[in-house]
């Protein structure tokens, strides 16, 4: 496989949504002088187990030809966006998930369409997208939206902040993204976990006898947000930061912001995430329903590469 080290890697599968991800990735790579690597992974070995290898070879040849056609079209689109882009391609003989996860060990970023071949406009994200977003070693961007829509190029970068390790990584990446784009950064801290409370059979009693001192709690949460941003504004003095603290379910508020943002960034797991959990509920909700591209950042990816 062609080396994807330091590149923005895009999963290509023949779908219009994957080509939309190629356009987005090319627009990201061009001004940063980053290489772009287009990958079409397939594994046909499961299709034939007989003694005669001829049918299997024919299948490989047909798949390889189809993959090359799709990669050539994706490369054409990438150069349409950035004529001077360095673009490489590969056809790893692996299924897409393991191929992309392997590439994520050295890639700068992975970009994927929200659903693959056969996906309908507006449908939930596909299995490849969810698996790679949850397990990759580098940030993963899911380019949300319909194939016939343009990707948002205006609006702020929005980052979800909750004080977790993964959130710390998201903040670091968010400042860098906002600086490159020359746009404000909106740091959103939503601190209500009402979904959990509302599932309790004694919710009314709980809320009556454990009153929350709203103003005190709000001030405490502002402090948590300030602590999470500490040091980053000094490192990126030209990035304007708008702080938003709200008593709301995090996914609700971030989904609302996705209608005004050009990119929403969250950690792979938030506070309360169980060790070993691949992708938190907020990340899942954004990947399925956001109105702009969504970046999922793993704490280990920023530790290893930043």
PDB file of C-alpha atoms in Angstrom:
ATOM      1  CA  UNK A   1       0.000   0.000   0.000  1.00  0.00           C
ATOM      2  CA  UNK A   2       1.215   3.498  -0.824  1.00  0.00           C
ATOM      3  CA  UNK A   3       2.418   5.240   2.330  1.00  0.00           C
ATOM      4  CA  UNK A   4      -0.255   7.490   3.860  1.00  0.00           C
ATOM      5  CA  UNK A   5       2.047   9.017   6.490  1.00  0.00           C
ATOM      6  CA  UNK A   6       1.022  12.578   7.306  1.00  0.00           C
ATOM      7  CA  UNK A   7      -1.720  12.581   4.685  1.00  0.00           C
ATOM      8  CA  UNK A   8      -5.425  13.231   4.828  1.00  0.00           C
ATOM      9  CA  UNK A   9      -6.803   9.811   3.933  1.00  0.00           C
ATOM     10  CA  UNK A  10     -10.193   9.468   2.256  1.00  0.00           C
ATOM     11  CA  UNK A  11     -12.169   6.256   2.005  1.00  0.00           C
ATOM     12  CA  UNK A  12     -13.488   5.848  -1.551  1.00  0.00           C
ATOM     13  CA  UNK A  13     -16.222   3.309  -2.294  1.00  0.00           C
ATOM     14  CA  UNK A  14     -17.984   4.436  -5.460  1.00  0.00           C
ATOM     15  CA  UNK A  15     -20.672   6.429  -3.661  1.00  0.00           C
ATOM     16  CA  UNK A  16     -21.518  10.074  -4.305  1.00  0.00           C
ATOM     17  CA  UNK A  17     -21.141  10.788  -0.581  1.00  0.00           C
ATOM     18  CA  UNK A  18     -17.573   9.461  -0.647  1.00  0.00           C
ATOM     19  CA  UNK A  19     -16.768  11.846  -3.508  1.00  0.00           C
ATOM     20  CA  UNK A  20     -18.245  14.653  -1.423  1.00  0.00           C
ATOM     21  CA  UNK A  21     -15.767  13.683   1.294  1.00  0.00           C
ATOM     22  CA  UNK A  22     -12.986  13.825  -1.321  1.00  0.00           C
ATOM     23  CA  UNK A  23     -13.939  17.414  -2.184  1.00  0.00           C
ATOM     24  CA  UNK A  24     -13.947  18.389   1.480  1.00  0.00           C
ATOM     25  CA  UNK A  25     -10.604  16.702   2.144  1.00  0.00           C
ATOM     26  CA  UNK A  26      -8.996  18.284  -0.918  1.00  0.00           C
ATOM     27  CA  UNK A  27     -10.151  21.719   0.220  1.00  0.00           C
ATOM     28  CA  UNK A  28      -8.591  20.997   3.613  1.00  0.00           C
ATOM     29  CA  UNK A  29      -5.312  19.649   2.264  1.00  0.00           C
ATOM     30  CA  UNK A  30      -4.597  22.261  -0.426  1.00  0.00           C
ATOM     31  CA  UNK A  31      -4.002  25.388   1.715  1.00  0.00           C
ATOM     32  CA  UNK A  32      -1.984  23.383   4.242  1.00  0.00           C
ATOM     33  CA  UNK A  33       0.212  21.730   1.597  1.00  0.00           C
ATOM     34  CA  UNK A  34      -0.762  18.323   2.963  1.00  0.00           C
ATOM     35  CA  UNK A  35      -0.758  15.209   0.784  1.00  0.00           C
ATOM     36  CA  UNK A  36      -4.068  13.518   0.020  1.00  0.00           C
ATOM     37  CA  UNK A  37      -4.326   9.738  -0.032  1.00  0.00           C
ATOM     38  CA  UNK A  38      -7.347   8.033  -1.609  1.00  0.00           C
ATOM     39  CA  UNK A  39      -8.045   4.470  -0.554  1.00  0.00           C
ATOM     40  CA  UNK A  40     -10.395   1.820  -1.934  1.00  0.00           C
ATOM     41  CA  UNK A  41     -10.213  -1.328   0.167  1.00  0.00           C
ATOM     42  CA  UNK A  42     -11.807  -4.613  -0.880  1.00  0.00           C
ATOM     43  CA  UNK A  43     -11.442  -8.289  -0.060  1.00  0.00           C
ATOM     44  CA  UNK A  44     -12.863 -10.860  -2.467  1.00  0.00           C
ATOM     45  CA  UNK A  45     -11.344 -13.959  -0.870  1.00  0.00           C
ATOM     46  CA  UNK A  46     -14.581 -14.722   0.958  1.00  0.00           C
ATOM     47  CA  UNK A  47     -16.391 -15.195  -2.365  1.00  0.00           C
ATOM     48  CA  UNK A  48     -14.735 -18.409  -3.538  1.00  0.00           C
ATOM     49  CA  UNK A  49     -13.311 -21.411  -1.731  1.00  0.00           C
ATOM     50  CA  UNK A  50     -13.000 -24.012  -4.507  1.00  0.00           C
ATOM     51  CA  UNK A  51      -9.901 -25.635  -5.930  1.00  0.00           C
ATOM     52  CA  UNK A  52      -9.949 -23.723  -9.230  1.00  0.00           C
ATOM     53  CA  UNK A  53      -8.491 -20.218  -8.675  1.00  0.00           C
ATOM     54  CA  UNK A  54      -9.708 -18.887 -12.043  1.00  0.00           C
ATOM     55  CA  UNK A  55     -13.110 -17.533 -10.888  1.00  0.00           C
ATOM     56  CA  UNK A  56     -11.477 -15.847  -7.922  1.00  0.00           C
ATOM     57  CA  UNK A  57      -8.858 -14.221 -10.132  1.00  0.00           C
ATOM     58  CA  UNK A  58     -11.572 -12.942 -12.457  1.00  0.00           C
ATOM     59  CA  UNK A  59     -13.428 -11.476  -9.503  1.00  0.00           C
ATOM     60  CA  UNK A  60     -10.264  -9.796  -8.240  1.00  0.00           C
ATOM     61  CA  UNK A  61      -9.606  -8.375 -11.696  1.00  0.00           C
ATOM     62  CA  UNK A  62     -13.126  -6.960 -11.982  1.00  0.00           C
ATOM     63  CA  UNK A  63     -13.038  -5.484  -8.491  1.00  0.00           C
ATOM     64  CA  UNK A  64      -9.589  -4.065  -9.110  1.00  0.00           C
ATOM     65  CA  UNK A  65     -10.721  -2.442 -12.342  1.00  0.00           C
ATOM     66  CA  UNK A  66     -13.793  -0.969 -10.654  1.00  0.00           C
ATOM     67  CA  UNK A  67     -11.706   0.309  -7.744  1.00  0.00           C
ATOM     68  CA  UNK A  68      -9.210   1.945 -10.106  1.00  0.00           C
ATOM     69  CA  UNK A  69     -12.025   3.664 -12.006  1.00  0.00           C
ATOM     70  CA  UNK A  70     -13.432   5.061  -8.757  1.00  0.00           C
ATOM     71  CA  UNK A  71     -10.004   6.177  -7.546  1.00  0.00           C
ATOM     72  CA  UNK A  72      -9.304   7.885 -10.880  1.00  0.00           C
ATOM     73  CA  UNK A  73     -12.563   9.823 -10.628  1.00  0.00           C
ATOM     74  CA  UNK A  74     -11.810  10.752  -7.025  1.00  0.00           C
ATOM     75  CA  UNK A  75      -8.316  11.916  -8.012  1.00  0.00           C
ATOM     76  CA  UNK A  76      -9.792  14.031 -10.818  1.00  0.00           C
ATOM     77  CA  UNK A  77     -12.152  15.703  -8.345  1.00  0.00           C
ATOM     78  CA  UNK A  78      -9.326  16.296  -5.867  1.00  0.00           C
ATOM     79  CA  UNK A  79      -7.203  18.029  -8.508  1.00  0.00           C
ATOM     80  CA  UNK A  80     -10.227  20.044  -9.587  1.00  0.00           C
ATOM     81  CA  UNK A  81     -10.318  21.443  -6.044  1.00  0.00           C
ATOM     82  CA  UNK A  82      -6.546  21.738  -5.612  1.00  0.00           C
ATOM     83  CA  UNK A  83      -4.579  21.555  -8.891  1.00  0.00           C
ATOM     84  CA  UNK A  84      -1.228  21.388  -7.091  1.00  0.00           C
ATOM     85  CA  UNK A  85      -2.260  18.748  -4.573  1.00  0.00           C
ATOM     86  CA  UNK A  86      -0.035  15.719  -4.130  1.00  0.00           C
ATOM     87  CA  UNK A  87      -2.516  12.855  -4.499  1.00  0.00           C
ATOM     88  CA  UNK A  88      -1.722   9.169  -4.066  1.00  0.00           C
ATOM     89  CA  UNK A  89      -4.030   6.158  -4.261  1.00  0.00           C
ATOM     90  CA  UNK A  90      -4.075   2.585  -3.050  1.00  0.00           C
ATOM     91  CA  UNK A  91      -6.180  -0.563  -3.322  1.00  0.00           C
ATOM     92  CA  UNK A  92      -5.406  -2.597  -0.198  1.00  0.00           C
ATOM     93  CA  UNK A  93      -6.760  -6.130  -0.474  1.00  0.00           C
ATOM     94  CA  UNK A  94      -8.525  -5.778   2.836  1.00  0.00           C
ATOM     95  CA  UNK A  95     -12.027  -4.863   3.807  1.00  0.00           C
ATOM     96  CA  UNK A  96     -12.427  -1.099   4.275  1.00  0.00           C
ATOM     97  CA  UNK A  97     -12.529  -1.060   8.082  1.00  0.00           C
ATOM     98  CA  UNK A  98      -9.182  -2.789   8.785  1.00  0.00           C
ATOM     99  CA  UNK A  99      -7.552  -0.986   5.851  1.00  0.00           C
ATOM    100  CA  UNK A 100      -8.595   2.445   7.127  1.00  0.00           C
ATOM    101  CA  UNK A 101      -7.716   1.605  10.725  1.00  0.00           C
ATOM    102  CA  UNK A 102      -4.239   0.545   9.632  1.00  0.00           C
ATOM    103  CA  UNK A 103      -3.824   3.780   7.658  1.00  0.00           C
ATOM    104  CA  UNK A 104      -4.977   5.801  10.675  1.00  0.00           C
ATOM    105  CA  UNK A 105      -1.811   4.822  12.557  1.00  0.00           C
ATOM    106  CA  UNK A 106       0.235   7.250  10.451  1.00  0.00           C
ATOM    107  CA  UNK A 107      -2.364   9.500   8.782  1.00  0.00           C
ATOM    108  CA  UNK A 108      -2.956  13.130   9.729  1.00  0.00           C
ATOM    109  CA  UNK A 109      -6.710  12.658   9.449  1.00  0.00           C
ATOM    110  CA  UNK A 110      -9.291  10.340   7.877  1.00  0.00           C
ATOM    111  CA  UNK A 111     -12.306  11.699   5.986  1.00  0.00           C
ATOM    112  CA  UNK A 112     -15.374   9.603   5.220  1.00  0.00           C
ATOM    113  CA  UNK A 113     -18.790  10.094   3.700  1.00  0.00           C
ATOM    114  CA  UNK A 114     -21.702   9.647   6.061  1.00  0.00           C
ATOM    115  CA  UNK A 115     -22.859   6.488   4.273  1.00  0.00           C
ATOM    116  CA  UNK A 116     -21.531   4.322   1.493  1.00  0.00           C
ATOM    117  CA  UNK A 117     -22.775   2.579  -1.630  1.00  0.00           C
ATOM    118  CA  UNK A 118     -26.514   2.034  -1.480  1.00  0.00           C
ATOM    119  CA  UNK A 119     -27.011   4.688   1.184  1.00  0.00           C
ATOM    120  CA  UNK A 120     -30.019   6.952   0.857  1.00  0.00           C
ATOM    121  CA  UNK A 121     -29.834  10.692   1.412  1.00  0.00           C
ATOM    122  CA  UNK A 122     -30.517  11.443   5.046  1.00  0.00           C
ATOM    123  CA  UNK A 123     -29.973   7.881   6.267  1.00  0.00           C
ATOM    124  CA  UNK A 124     -27.945   7.106   9.371  1.00  0.00           C
ATOM    125  CA  UNK A 125     -24.198   6.650   9.019  1.00  0.00           C
ATOM    126  CA  UNK A 126     -22.971   3.313   7.740  1.00  0.00           C
ATOM    127  CA  UNK A 127     -21.135   0.585   9.626  1.00  0.00           C
ATOM    128  CA  UNK A 128     -17.725   1.463   8.151  1.00  0.00           C
ATOM    129  CA  UNK A 129     -18.061   5.093   9.186  1.00  0.00           C
ATOM    130  CA  UNK A 130     -19.098   4.223  12.739  1.00  0.00           C
ATOM    131  CA  UNK A 131     -16.379   1.588  13.185  1.00  0.00           C
ATOM    132  CA  UNK A 132     -13.565   3.801  11.897  1.00  0.00           C
ATOM    133  CA  UNK A 133     -14.767   6.841  13.862  1.00  0.00           C
ATOM    134  CA  UNK A 134     -14.807   4.777  17.029  1.00  0.00           C
ATOM    135  CA  UNK A 135     -11.487   2.980  16.660  1.00  0.00           C
ATOM    136  CA  UNK A 136      -9.130   5.110  14.537  1.00  0.00           C
ATOM    137  CA  UNK A 137      -5.725   6.260  15.789  1.00  0.00           C
ATOM    138  CA  UNK A 138      -6.120   9.749  14.284  1.00  0.00           C
ATOM    139  CA  UNK A 139      -8.958  12.280  14.049  1.00  0.00           C
ATOM    140  CA  UNK A 140     -11.828  11.157  11.812  1.00  0.00           C
ATOM    141  CA  UNK A 141     -14.079  13.585   9.938  1.00  0.00           C
ATOM    142  CA  UNK A 142     -17.496  12.420   8.816  1.00  0.00           C
ATOM    143  CA  UNK A 143     -18.636  14.732   6.024  1.00  0.00           C
ATOM    144  CA  UNK A 144     -22.331  14.932   6.754  1.00  0.00           C
ATOM    145  CA  UNK A 145     -25.035  15.976   4.284  1.00  0.00           C
ATOM    146  CA  UNK A 146     -26.552  14.981   0.970  1.00  0.00           C
ATOM    147  CA  UNK A 147     -24.404  14.348  -2.078  1.00  0.00           C
ATOM    148  CA  UNK A 148     -25.968  17.274  -3.948  1.00  0.00           C
ATOM    149  CA  UNK A 149     -25.297  19.773  -1.148  1.00  0.00           C
ATOM    150  CA  UNK A 150     -22.217  21.934  -0.870  1.00  0.00           C
ATOM    151  CA  UNK A 151     -20.176  21.491   2.297  1.00  0.00           C
ATOM    152  CA  UNK A 152     -20.455  24.508   4.639  1.00  0.00           C
ATOM    153  CA  UNK A 153     -17.473  26.833   4.152  1.00  0.00           C
ATOM    154  CA  UNK A 154     -18.623  29.594   6.477  1.00  0.00           C
ATOM    155  CA  UNK A 155     -19.425  29.797  10.148  1.00  0.00           C
ATOM    156  CA  UNK A 156     -17.293  29.028  13.194  1.00  0.00           C
ATOM    157  CA  UNK A 157     -15.551  25.894  14.345  1.00  0.00           C
ATOM    158  CA  UNK A 158     -17.492  24.479  17.298  1.00  0.00           C
ATOM    159  CA  UNK A 159     -15.960  22.235  19.955  1.00  0.00           C
ATOM    160  CA  UNK A 160     -17.753  20.310  22.667  1.00  0.00           C
ATOM    161  CA  UNK A 161     -15.994  20.638  26.036  1.00  0.00           C
ATOM    162  CA  UNK A 162     -16.642  18.530  29.127  1.00  0.00           C
ATOM    163  CA  UNK A 163     -13.282  18.219  30.871  1.00  0.00           C
ATOM    164  CA  UNK A 164     -12.618  14.611  29.838  1.00  0.00           C
ATOM    165  CA  UNK A 165      -9.291  13.461  28.360  1.00  0.00           C
ATOM    166  CA  UNK A 166     -10.852  13.042  24.933  1.00  0.00           C
ATOM    167  CA  UNK A 167     -12.324  16.537  25.234  1.00  0.00           C
ATOM    168  CA  UNK A 168      -8.858  17.938  25.948  1.00  0.00           C
ATOM    169  CA  UNK A 169      -7.673  16.465  22.664  1.00  0.00           C
ATOM    170  CA  UNK A 170     -10.676  17.924  20.867  1.00  0.00           C
ATOM    171  CA  UNK A 171      -9.900  21.396  22.242  1.00  0.00           C
ATOM    172  CA  UNK A 172      -6.298  21.181  21.010  1.00  0.00           C
ATOM    173  CA  UNK A 173      -7.386  20.199  17.505  1.00  0.00           C
ATOM    174  CA  UNK A 174     -10.199  22.780  17.484  1.00  0.00           C
ATOM    175  CA  UNK A 175      -7.847  25.703  18.124  1.00  0.00           C
ATOM    176  CA  UNK A 176      -5.611  24.530  15.286  1.00  0.00           C
ATOM    177  CA  UNK A 177      -8.570  24.148  12.921  1.00  0.00           C
ATOM    178  CA  UNK A 178      -9.976  27.591  13.777  1.00  0.00           C
ATOM    179  CA  UNK A 179      -6.542  29.185  13.310  1.00  0.00           C
ATOM    180  CA  UNK A 180      -6.067  27.602   9.881  1.00  0.00           C
ATOM    181  CA  UNK A 181      -9.533  28.631   8.743  1.00  0.00           C
ATOM    182  CA  UNK A 182      -9.335  32.138  10.195  1.00  0.00           C
ATOM    183  CA  UNK A 183     -12.724  31.803  11.898  1.00  0.00           C
ATOM    184  CA  UNK A 184     -13.949  32.098  15.498  1.00  0.00           C
ATOM    185  CA  UNK A 185     -13.972  29.099  17.803  1.00  0.00           C
ATOM    186  CA  UNK A 186     -17.142  28.420  19.773  1.00  0.00           C
ATOM    187  CA  UNK A 187     -16.421  26.369  22.905  1.00  0.00           C
ATOM    188  CA  UNK A 188     -19.657  24.746  24.075  1.00  0.00           C
ATOM    189  CA  UNK A 189     -20.044  23.231  27.518  1.00  0.00           C
ATOM    190  CA  UNK A 190     -23.476  21.698  28.111  1.00  0.00           C
ATOM    191  CA  UNK A 191     -23.658  20.212  31.552  1.00  0.00           C
ATOM    192  CA  UNK A 192     -27.097  18.648  31.952  1.00  0.00           C
ATOM    193  CA  UNK A 193     -27.294  14.870  31.947  1.00  0.00           C
ATOM    194  CA  UNK A 194     -31.073  14.945  32.099  1.00  0.00           C
ATOM    195  CA  UNK A 195     -31.343  11.880  29.878  1.00  0.00           C
ATOM    196  CA  UNK A 196     -30.043   9.841  32.790  1.00  0.00           C
ATOM    197  CA  UNK A 197     -32.244  11.524  35.388  1.00  0.00           C
ATOM    198  CA  UNK A 198     -35.367  11.161  33.251  1.00  0.00           C
ATOM    199  CA  UNK A 199     -34.971   7.385  33.202  1.00  0.00           C
ATOM    200  CA  UNK A 200     -35.237   7.108  36.976  1.00  0.00           C
ATOM    201  CA  UNK A 201     -38.637   6.010  38.339  1.00  0.00           C
ATOM    202  CA  UNK A 202     -38.393   8.574  41.163  1.00  0.00           C
ATOM    203  CA  UNK A 203     -37.408  11.536  38.979  1.00  0.00           C
ATOM    204  CA  UNK A 204     -40.011  13.906  40.480  1.00  0.00           C
ATOM    205  CA  UNK A 205     -38.987  13.086  44.039  1.00  0.00           C
ATOM    206  CA  UNK A 206     -35.323  13.421  43.157  1.00  0.00           C
ATOM    207  CA  UNK A 207     -35.791  16.847  41.600  1.00  0.00           C
ATOM    208  CA  UNK A 208     -37.912  18.022  44.554  1.00  0.00           C
ATOM    209  CA  UNK A 209     -35.593  16.929  47.328  1.00  0.00           C
ATOM    210  CA  UNK A 210     -32.239  17.487  45.631  1.00  0.00           C
ATOM    211  CA  UNK A 211     -32.684  21.075  44.380  1.00  0.00           C
ATOM    212  CA  UNK A 212     -29.901  22.449  42.218  1.00  0.00           C
ATOM    213  CA  UNK A 213     -28.581  25.882  42.994  1.00  0.00           C
ATOM    214  CA  UNK A 214     -28.687  26.974  39.396  1.00  0.00           C
ATOM    215  CA  UNK A 215     -26.507  30.069  39.529  1.00  0.00           C
ATOM    216  CA  UNK A 216     -23.867  28.387  41.665  1.00  0.00           C
ATOM    217  CA  UNK A 217     -23.824  25.368  39.388  1.00  0.00           C
ATOM    218  CA  UNK A 218     -23.598  27.567  36.287  1.00  0.00           C
ATOM    219  CA  UNK A 219     -20.635  29.431  37.757  1.00  0.00           C
ATOM    220  CA  UNK A 220     -18.904  26.161  38.556  1.00  0.00           C
ATOM    221  CA  UNK A 221     -19.380  24.990  34.977  1.00  0.00           C
ATOM    222  CA  UNK A 222     -18.001  28.260  33.622  1.00  0.00           C
ATOM    223  CA  UNK A 223     -14.915  27.577  35.694  1.00  0.00           C
ATOM    224  CA  UNK A 224     -14.593  24.101  34.199  1.00  0.00           C
ATOM    225  CA  UNK A 225     -14.775  25.554  30.691  1.00  0.00           C
ATOM    226  CA  UNK A 226     -12.168  28.208  31.521  1.00  0.00           C
ATOM    227  CA  UNK A 227      -9.866  25.542  32.916  1.00  0.00           C
ATOM    228  CA  UNK A 228     -10.273  23.429  29.770  1.00  0.00           C
ATOM    229  CA  UNK A 229      -9.315  26.391  27.567  1.00  0.00           C
ATOM    230  CA  UNK A 230      -6.447  27.587  29.760  1.00  0.00           C
ATOM    231  CA  UNK A 231      -3.225  28.048  27.834  1.00  0.00           C
ATOM    232  CA  UNK A 232      -4.738  27.568  24.410  1.00  0.00           C
ATOM    233  CA  UNK A 233      -5.768  31.180  23.889  1.00  0.00           C
ATOM    234  CA  UNK A 234      -2.193  32.236  24.666  1.00  0.00           C
ATOM    235  CA  UNK A 235      -0.900  29.752  22.085  1.00  0.00           C
ATOM    236  CA  UNK A 236      -3.428  30.947  19.487  1.00  0.00           C
ATOM    237  CA  UNK A 237      -3.830  34.680  20.242  1.00  0.00           C
ATOM    238  CA  UNK A 238      -5.479  35.427  16.894  1.00  0.00           C
ATOM    239  CA  UNK A 239      -8.336  32.969  17.428  1.00  0.00           C
ATOM    240  CA  UNK A 240     -11.458  34.593  18.822  1.00  0.00           C
ATOM    241  CA  UNK A 241     -13.124  32.298  21.345  1.00  0.00           C
ATOM    242  CA  UNK A 242     -16.809  32.501  22.179  1.00  0.00           C
ATOM    243  CA  UNK A 243     -17.700  30.579  25.326  1.00  0.00           C
ATOM    244  CA  UNK A 244     -21.124  28.991  25.688  1.00  0.00           C
ATOM    245  CA  UNK A 245     -22.213  27.359  28.943  1.00  0.00           C
ATOM    246  CA  UNK A 246     -25.708  25.957  29.000  1.00  0.00           C
ATOM    247  CA  UNK A 247     -27.800  23.579  31.067  1.00  0.00           C
ATOM    248  CA  UNK A 248     -28.801  21.291  28.253  1.00  0.00           C
ATOM    249  CA  UNK A 249     -28.070  17.825  26.947  1.00  0.00           C
ATOM    250  CA  UNK A 250     -24.734  18.107  25.107  1.00  0.00           C
ATOM    251  CA  UNK A 251     -25.907  16.418  21.932  1.00  0.00           C
ATOM    252  CA  UNK A 252     -28.961  18.690  21.635  1.00  0.00           C
ATOM    253  CA  UNK A 253     -26.951  21.891  21.864  1.00  0.00           C
ATOM    254  CA  UNK A 254     -24.166  20.686  19.569  1.00  0.00           C
ATOM    255  CA  UNK A 255     -26.668  19.482  16.976  1.00  0.00           C
ATOM    256  CA  UNK A 256     -28.234  22.930  17.061  1.00  0.00           C
ATOM    257  CA  UNK A 257     -24.827  24.562  16.541  1.00  0.00           C
ATOM    258  CA  UNK A 258     -24.107  22.218  13.617  1.00  0.00           C
ATOM    259  CA  UNK A 259     -26.652  24.178  11.592  1.00  0.00           C
ATOM    260  CA  UNK A 260     -24.483  27.297  11.897  1.00  0.00           C
ATOM    261  CA  UNK A 261     -20.958  25.843  11.953  1.00  0.00           C
ATOM    262  CA  UNK A 262     -18.553  24.650   9.271  1.00  0.00           C
ATOM    263  CA  UNK A 263     -17.112  21.971  11.566  1.00  0.00           C
ATOM    264  CA  UNK A 264     -18.088  20.460  14.923  1.00  0.00           C
ATOM    265  CA  UNK A 265     -15.369  18.716  16.945  1.00  0.00           C
ATOM    266  CA  UNK A 266     -15.893  16.372  19.892  1.00  0.00           C
ATOM    267  CA  UNK A 267     -13.893  13.799  21.797  1.00  0.00           C
ATOM    268  CA  UNK A 268     -14.557  10.145  21.178  1.00  0.00           C
ATOM    269  CA  UNK A 269     -15.894   9.640  24.699  1.00  0.00           C
ATOM    270  CA  UNK A 270     -17.127  12.229  27.141  1.00  0.00           C
ATOM    271  CA  UNK A 271     -17.393  12.302  30.899  1.00  0.00           C
ATOM    272  CA  UNK A 272     -18.994   9.146  32.174  1.00  0.00           C
ATOM    273  CA  UNK A 273     -17.699   7.166  29.197  1.00  0.00           C
ATOM    274  CA  UNK A 274     -16.804   3.610  30.144  1.00  0.00           C
ATOM    275  CA  UNK A 275     -13.263   2.397  29.606  1.00  0.00           C
ATOM    276  CA  UNK A 276     -13.186   0.556  26.302  1.00  0.00           C
ATOM    277  CA  UNK A 277     -16.295   2.259  24.945  1.00  0.00           C
ATOM    278  CA  UNK A 278     -15.504   3.045  21.320  1.00  0.00           C
ATOM    279  CA  UNK A 279     -17.705   6.059  20.706  1.00  0.00           C
ATOM    280  CA  UNK A 280     -19.811   8.095  23.107  1.00  0.00           C
ATOM    281  CA  UNK A 281     -23.482   8.961  22.680  1.00  0.00           C
ATOM    282  CA  UNK A 282     -22.740  12.587  21.729  1.00  0.00           C
ATOM    283  CA  UNK A 283     -20.352  11.540  18.960  1.00  0.00           C
ATOM    284  CA  UNK A 284     -22.833   8.977  17.674  1.00  0.00           C
ATOM    285  CA  UNK A 285     -25.675  11.515  17.611  1.00  0.00           C
ATOM    286  CA  UNK A 286     -23.552  14.031  15.692  1.00  0.00           C
ATOM    287  CA  UNK A 287     -22.352  11.473  13.152  1.00  0.00           C
ATOM    288  CA  UNK A 288     -25.945  10.441  12.496  1.00  0.00           C
ATOM    289  CA  UNK A 289     -27.697  13.818  12.533  1.00  0.00           C
ATOM    290  CA  UNK A 290     -25.337  16.840  12.300  1.00  0.00           C
ATOM    291  CA  UNK A 291     -25.807  19.384   9.514  1.00  0.00           C
ATOM    292  CA  UNK A 292     -22.070  19.963   8.947  1.00  0.00           C
ATOM    293  CA  UNK A 293     -18.896  17.849   8.985  1.00  0.00           C
ATOM    294  CA  UNK A 294     -18.113  16.263  12.355  1.00  0.00           C
ATOM    295  CA  UNK A 295     -14.629  15.492  13.663  1.00  0.00           C
ATOM    296  CA  UNK A 296     -14.118  12.771  16.268  1.00  0.00           C
ATOM    297  CA  UNK A 297     -10.870  13.082  18.236  1.00  0.00           C
ATOM    298  CA  UNK A 298      -9.388  10.326  20.383  1.00  0.00           C
ATOM    299  CA  UNK A 299      -7.206  11.423  23.275  1.00  0.00           C
ATOM    300  CA  UNK A 300      -4.513   8.924  22.307  1.00  0.00           C
ATOM    301  CA  UNK A 301      -4.360  10.305  18.751  1.00  0.00           C
ATOM    302  CA  UNK A 302      -3.467  13.816  19.924  1.00  0.00           C
ATOM    303  CA  UNK A 303      -1.005  12.462  22.488  1.00  0.00           C
ATOM    304  CA  UNK A 304       0.789  10.450  19.832  1.00  0.00           C
ATOM    305  CA  UNK A 305       0.801  13.057  17.051  1.00  0.00           C
ATOM    306  CA  UNK A 306       0.524  16.420  18.723  1.00  0.00           C
TER     307      UNK A 306
END
